[in-house]
């Protein structure tokens, strides 16, 4: 993992966190502002959870993901592990 031109994380596939957020929002038909809002609507939370899953596969920590989504790292952890506990397992990159 390296730093990109704009100071963002990039991988060999050139996916940055901002690109992942934009692509996932587009997939769900939601505006980025709604996903980053404080809304707890199930559909929006589902979109956020997929964003978290994708950012974890890049190797980002919960703290870093929280900064991108404007949330505390513990909120990110609860979403990630809460979905995992309820039978929906997301792949994590081993540190």
PDB file of C-alpha atoms in Angstrom:
ATOM      1  CA  UNK A   1       0.000   0.000   0.000  1.00  0.00           C
ATOM      2  CA  UNK A   2       1.357   3.417  -0.918  1.00  0.00           C
ATOM      3  CA  UNK A   3       0.317   7.029  -0.763  1.00  0.00           C
ATOM      4  CA  UNK A   4      -1.293   8.464  -3.900  1.00  0.00           C
ATOM      5  CA  UNK A   5      -0.860  11.846  -5.508  1.00  0.00           C
ATOM      6  CA  UNK A   6      -3.599  13.438  -3.398  1.00  0.00           C
ATOM      7  CA  UNK A   7      -2.273  11.973  -0.160  1.00  0.00           C
ATOM      8  CA  UNK A   8      -4.720   9.057  -0.179  1.00  0.00           C
ATOM      9  CA  UNK A   9      -4.068   5.383   0.259  1.00  0.00           C
ATOM     10  CA  UNK A  10      -3.773   3.501  -3.001  1.00  0.00           C
ATOM     11  CA  UNK A  11      -3.204  -0.133  -3.833  1.00  0.00           C
ATOM     12  CA  UNK A  12      -1.866  -1.885  -6.878  1.00  0.00           C
ATOM     13  CA  UNK A  13      -5.401  -1.612  -8.307  1.00  0.00           C
ATOM     14  CA  UNK A  14      -5.488   2.156  -7.691  1.00  0.00           C
ATOM     15  CA  UNK A  15      -8.645   2.042  -5.551  1.00  0.00           C
ATOM     16  CA  UNK A  16      -8.644   4.861  -3.049  1.00  0.00           C
ATOM     17  CA  UNK A  17     -11.034   5.086  -0.115  1.00  0.00           C
ATOM     18  CA  UNK A  18     -12.822   7.981  -1.820  1.00  0.00           C
ATOM     19  CA  UNK A  19     -13.289   5.894  -4.986  1.00  0.00           C
ATOM     20  CA  UNK A  20     -14.633   2.968  -2.969  1.00  0.00           C
ATOM     21  CA  UNK A  21     -17.093   5.222  -1.148  1.00  0.00           C
ATOM     22  CA  UNK A  22     -18.239   6.797  -4.440  1.00  0.00           C
ATOM     23  CA  UNK A  23     -18.604   3.440  -6.219  1.00  0.00           C
ATOM     24  CA  UNK A  24     -20.514   1.840  -3.350  1.00  0.00           C
ATOM     25  CA  UNK A  25     -22.859   4.839  -3.076  1.00  0.00           C
ATOM     26  CA  UNK A  26     -23.497   4.603  -6.825  1.00  0.00           C
ATOM     27  CA  UNK A  27     -24.173   0.856  -6.526  1.00  0.00           C
ATOM     28  CA  UNK A  28     -26.822   1.527  -3.850  1.00  0.00           C
ATOM     29  CA  UNK A  29     -28.212   4.586  -5.638  1.00  0.00           C
ATOM     30  CA  UNK A  30     -27.427   6.857  -2.704  1.00  0.00           C
ATOM     31  CA  UNK A  31     -25.742  10.217  -2.507  1.00  0.00           C
ATOM     32  CA  UNK A  32     -22.481  10.345  -0.589  1.00  0.00           C
ATOM     33  CA  UNK A  33     -23.893  12.974   1.788  1.00  0.00           C
ATOM     34  CA  UNK A  34     -26.709  10.623   2.832  1.00  0.00           C
ATOM     35  CA  UNK A  35     -24.310   7.763   3.493  1.00  0.00           C
ATOM     36  CA  UNK A  36     -22.033  10.017   5.555  1.00  0.00           C
ATOM     37  CA  UNK A  37     -24.985  11.511   7.460  1.00  0.00           C
ATOM     38  CA  UNK A  38     -26.108  10.371  10.907  1.00  0.00           C
ATOM     39  CA  UNK A  39     -29.035   8.443   9.411  1.00  0.00           C
ATOM     40  CA  UNK A  40     -29.622   4.948  10.783  1.00  0.00           C
ATOM     41  CA  UNK A  41     -31.897   3.824   7.963  1.00  0.00           C
ATOM     42  CA  UNK A  42     -31.318   0.122   7.323  1.00  0.00           C
ATOM     43  CA  UNK A  43     -30.537   0.620   3.629  1.00  0.00           C
ATOM     44  CA  UNK A  44     -28.013   3.378   4.356  1.00  0.00           C
ATOM     45  CA  UNK A  45     -26.416   1.315   7.124  1.00  0.00           C
ATOM     46  CA  UNK A  46     -26.130  -1.612   4.703  1.00  0.00           C
ATOM     47  CA  UNK A  47     -24.283   0.644   2.251  1.00  0.00           C
ATOM     48  CA  UNK A  48     -21.974   1.906   5.015  1.00  0.00           C
ATOM     49  CA  UNK A  49     -21.254  -1.647   6.080  1.00  0.00           C
ATOM     50  CA  UNK A  50     -20.223  -2.623   2.568  1.00  0.00           C
ATOM     51  CA  UNK A  51     -17.953   0.427   2.432  1.00  0.00           C
ATOM     52  CA  UNK A  52     -16.349  -0.675   5.703  1.00  0.00           C
ATOM     53  CA  UNK A  53     -15.864  -4.195   4.353  1.00  0.00           C
ATOM     54  CA  UNK A  54     -14.176  -2.867   1.209  1.00  0.00           C
ATOM     55  CA  UNK A  55     -11.938  -0.476   3.133  1.00  0.00           C
ATOM     56  CA  UNK A  56     -10.897  -3.288   5.486  1.00  0.00           C
ATOM     57  CA  UNK A  57      -9.790  -5.341   2.471  1.00  0.00           C
ATOM     58  CA  UNK A  58      -7.437  -2.445   1.638  1.00  0.00           C
ATOM     59  CA  UNK A  59      -5.902  -2.952   5.069  1.00  0.00           C
ATOM     60  CA  UNK A  60      -7.199   0.253   6.652  1.00  0.00           C
ATOM     61  CA  UNK A  61      -7.671   0.286  10.418  1.00  0.00           C
ATOM     62  CA  UNK A  62     -11.010   1.023  12.063  1.00  0.00           C
ATOM     63  CA  UNK A  63      -9.633   4.403  13.108  1.00  0.00           C
ATOM     64  CA  UNK A  64      -8.734   5.307   9.510  1.00  0.00           C
ATOM     65  CA  UNK A  65     -12.113   4.127   8.214  1.00  0.00           C
ATOM     66  CA  UNK A  66     -13.834   6.168  10.919  1.00  0.00           C
ATOM     67  CA  UNK A  67     -12.021   9.271   9.737  1.00  0.00           C
ATOM     68  CA  UNK A  68     -13.211   8.734   6.155  1.00  0.00           C
ATOM     69  CA  UNK A  69     -16.817   8.139   7.255  1.00  0.00           C
ATOM     70  CA  UNK A  70     -16.907  10.813   9.962  1.00  0.00           C
ATOM     71  CA  UNK A  71     -17.495   8.319  12.763  1.00  0.00           C
ATOM     72  CA  UNK A  72     -15.755   7.019  15.834  1.00  0.00           C
ATOM     73  CA  UNK A  73     -13.670   3.871  15.368  1.00  0.00           C
ATOM     74  CA  UNK A  74     -15.875   2.008  17.863  1.00  0.00           C
ATOM     75  CA  UNK A  75     -18.947   2.692  15.704  1.00  0.00           C
ATOM     76  CA  UNK A  76     -17.090   1.232  12.734  1.00  0.00           C
ATOM     77  CA  UNK A  77     -16.102  -1.835  14.766  1.00  0.00           C
ATOM     78  CA  UNK A  78     -19.676  -2.358  15.953  1.00  0.00           C
ATOM     79  CA  UNK A  79     -20.976  -2.265  12.392  1.00  0.00           C
ATOM     80  CA  UNK A  80     -18.277  -4.588  11.112  1.00  0.00           C
ATOM     81  CA  UNK A  81     -18.444  -7.169  13.889  1.00  0.00           C
ATOM     82  CA  UNK A  82     -22.208  -6.804  14.362  1.00  0.00           C
ATOM     83  CA  UNK A  83     -22.866  -7.920  10.800  1.00  0.00           C
ATOM     84  CA  UNK A  84     -20.300 -10.665  11.168  1.00  0.00           C
ATOM     85  CA  UNK A  85     -22.002 -11.909  14.349  1.00  0.00           C
ATOM     86  CA  UNK A  86     -25.389 -11.994  12.629  1.00  0.00           C
ATOM     87  CA  UNK A  87     -24.168 -14.508  10.065  1.00  0.00           C
ATOM     88  CA  UNK A  88     -22.765 -12.131   7.479  1.00  0.00           C
ATOM     89  CA  UNK A  89     -19.022 -12.597   7.464  1.00  0.00           C
ATOM     90  CA  UNK A  90     -16.743 -10.109   5.716  1.00  0.00           C
ATOM     91  CA  UNK A  91     -13.161 -10.914   4.748  1.00  0.00           C
ATOM     92  CA  UNK A  92     -10.455  -9.102   6.670  1.00  0.00           C
ATOM     93  CA  UNK A  93      -6.882  -8.629   5.650  1.00  0.00           C
ATOM     94  CA  UNK A  94      -4.543 -10.184   8.210  1.00  0.00           C
ATOM     95  CA  UNK A  95      -2.150  -7.667   9.720  1.00  0.00           C
TER      96      UNK A  95
END
